[in-house]
CSV table of C-alpha atoms in Angstrom, one decimal:
chain,number,residue,atom,x,y,z
A,1,PHE,CA,0.0,0.0,0.0
A,2,ASP,CA,3.0,2.3,0.5
A,3,LYS,CA,3.6,2.2,-3.3
A,4,VAL,CA,0.0,3.3,-3.9
A,5,MET,CA,0.5,6.3,-1.6
A,6,ALA,CA,3.8,7.0,-3.3
A,7,GLY,CA,2.0,7.0,-6.6
A,8,PHE,CA,-0.4,9.6,-5.4
A,9,LYS,CA,2.5,11.8,-4.4
A,10,LEU,CA,3.9,11.9,-7.9
A,11,PRO,CA,3.7,15.2,-9.8
A,12,LYS,CA,0.7,15.8,-12.0
A,13,GLU,CA,1.3,19.2,-13.6
A,14,THR,CA,1.9,18.0,-17.2
A,15,ASP,CA,0.0,15.5,-19.3
A,16,GLU,CA,3.1,13.2,-19.3
A,17,GLN,CA,3.3,13.4,-15.5
A,18,LYS,CA,-0.4,12.7,-15.2
A,19,VAL,CA,-0.1,9.6,-17.4
A,20,ALA,CA,2.9,8.4,-15.5
A,21,ARG,CA,1.2,9.0,-12.2
A,22,SER,CA,-1.9,7.2,-13.2
A,23,ALA,CA,0.1,4.2,-14.4
A,24,ALA,CA,2.1,4.1,-11.2
A,25,ILE,CA,-1.0,4.2,-9.1
A,26,GLN,CA,-2.7,1.4,-11.2
A,27,GLU,CA,0.4,-0.9,-10.9
A,28,ALA,CA,0.8,-0.2,-7.2
A,29,THR,CA,-2.9,-1.0,-6.7
A,30,LYS,CA,-2.6,-4.2,-8.5
A,31,GLY,CA,0.3,-5.1,-6.2
A,32,ALA,CA,-1.9,-4.2,-3.3
A,33,CYS,CA,-4.3,-6.9,-4.6
A,34,GLU,CA,-1.6,-9.5,-5.2
A,35,VAL,CA,-0.3,-9.7,-1.7
A,36,PRO,CA,-3.7,-10.5,0.0
A,37,LEU,CA,-4.4,-13.0,-2.8
A,38,GLU,CA,-1.2,-14.7,-2.0
A,39,VAL,CA,-2.2,-14.7,1.7
A,40,MET,CA,-5.5,-16.3,0.7
A,41,ALA,CA,-3.8,-19.0,-1.3
A,42,LEU,CA,-1.5,-19.8,1.6
A,43,ALA,CA,-4.4,-19.9,4.0
A,44,VAL,CA,-6.2,-22.4,1.8
A,45,GLN,CA,-3.0,-24.5,1.5
A,46,ALA,CA,-2.7,-24.5,5.3
A,47,LEU,CA,-6.4,-25.4,5.7
A,48,GLU,CA,-5.8,-28.4,3.4
A,49,HIS,CA,-3.1,-29.5,5.9
A,50,ALA,CA,-5.5,-28.9,8.8
A,51,VAL,CA,-8.0,-31.3,7.2
A,52,ALA,CA,-5.3,-34.0,7.1
A,53,ILE,CA,-4.3,-33.2,10.7
A,54,ALA,CA,-7.9,-33.4,11.8
A,55,GLU,CA,-8.3,-36.8,10.0
A,56,LYS,CA,-5.0,-38.4,11.1
A,57,GLY,CA,-3.6,-36.4,13.9
A,58,ASN,CA,-3.7,-37.0,17.7
A,59,LYS,CA,-7.4,-37.1,18.7
A,60,ASN,CA,-6.5,-35.6,22.1
A,61,SER,CA,-5.5,-32.4,20.4
A,62,VAL,CA,-8.0,-32.3,17.6
A,63,THR,CA,-9.6,-29.1,19.1
A,64,ASP,CA,-6.3,-27.3,18.6
A,65,THR,CA,-6.7,-28.1,14.9
A,66,ALA,CA,-10.1,-26.5,14.9
A,67,VAL,CA,-8.8,-23.4,16.6
A,68,GLY,CA,-6.0,-23.2,14.0
A,69,ALA,CA,-8.5,-23.5,11.2
A,70,MET,CA,-10.5,-20.7,12.7
A,71,HIS,CA,-7.4,-18.5,12.7
A,72,LEU,CA,-6.7,-19.4,9.1
A,73,GLN,CA,-10.3,-18.6,8.2
A,74,THR,CA,-9.9,-15.2,9.7
A,75,ALA,CA,-6.7,-14.6,7.7
A,76,LEU,CA,-8.6,-15.8,4.6
A,77,LYS,CA,-11.5,-13.4,5.2
A,78,GLY,CA,-9.3,-10.5,6.1
A,79,ALA,CA,-7.2,-10.9,3.0
A,80,HIS,CA,-10.4,-11.2,0.9
A,81,LEU,CA,-11.6,-7.8,2.3
A,82,ASN,CA,-8.3,-6.3,1.3
A,83,VAL,CA,-8.7,-7.6,-2.3
A,84,GLN,CA,-12.3,-6.3,-2.4
A,85,ILE,CA,-11.3,-2.8,-1.3
A,86,ASN,CA,-8.6,-2.4,-3.9
A,87,LEU,CA,-10.3,-3.9,-7.0
A,88,PRO,CA,-12.7,-1.0,-7.7
A,89,SER,CA,-9.8,1.3,-8.1
A,90,ILE,CA,-8.3,-0.7,-10.9
A,91,LYS,CA,-9.3,0.2,-14.5
A,92,ASP,CA,-8.1,-3.0,-16.1
A,93,GLU,CA,-11.5,-4.8,-16.3
A,94,ALA,CA,-10.0,-8.2,-17.3
A,95,TYR,CA,-7.6,-8.0,-14.4
A,96,VAL,CA,-10.4,-7.1,-12.0
A,97,ALA,CA,-12.7,-9.9,-13.3
A,98,ALA,CA,-9.9,-12.5,-13.0
A,99,LYS,CA,-8.8,-11.5,-9.5
A,100,LYS,CA,-12.4,-11.2,-8.3
A,101,ALA,CA,-13.1,-14.7,-9.5
A,102,LEU,CA,-9.9,-16.0,-8.0
A,103,ALA,CA,-10.6,-14.4,-4.6
A,104,ALA,CA,-14.1,-15.8,-4.6
A,105,GLN,CA,-12.9,-19.3,-5.5
A,106,LEU,CA,-10.2,-19.2,-2.7
A,107,LEU,CA,-12.8,-17.9,-0.2
A,108,THR,CA,-15.3,-20.6,-1.1
A,109,HIS,CA,-12.7,-23.4,-1.1
A,110,GLY,CA,-11.2,-22.2,2.2
A,111,ASN,CA,-14.6,-22.0,3.9
A,112,SER,CA,-15.4,-25.5,2.8
A,113,LEU,CA,-12.1,-26.7,4.2
A,114,VAL,CA,-12.9,-25.0,7.5
A,115,ALA,CA,-16.3,-26.8,7.5
A,116,ALA,CA,-14.6,-30.1,6.9
A,117,VAL,CA,-12.2,-29.5,9.8
A,118,GLU,CA,-15.2,-28.6,12.1
A,119,LYS,CA,-17.0,-31.8,11.0
A,120,LEU,CA,-14.0,-34.0,11.6
A,121,VAL,CA,-13.4,-32.4,15.0
A,122,GLU,CA,-17.1,-33.0,16.0
A,123,GLN,CA,-16.8,-36.6,14.9
A,124,ALA,CA,-13.6,-37.0,16.9
A,125,MET,CA,-15.2,-35.6,20.1
A,126,ALA,CA,-18.3,-37.8,19.8
């Protein structure tokens, strides 16, 4: 986000400066989307491990797996919010559509993994 703010500080007196400033802001805003998308992907990857741990791990600590999954879901949702807040500022419609779809897919998949962990934990405690 620091790069976005730096873009806004660029000069804008001439047409060339305005074009350069706009391009810098757009690129920086794309970067501000890429980082939380990476966080989302990593959270999903970790949630996939959490499912395996809930299935095969020590049943005496299965609730710790559920707590970990809850934290990962919070990271997933927080990163999704950061993507959502930045996408409307990007003028590249193809980029926006692709990243919006990716973020939605990651969120849906991550939430389904959390539900799977919760189900496994409930079964282990029964």
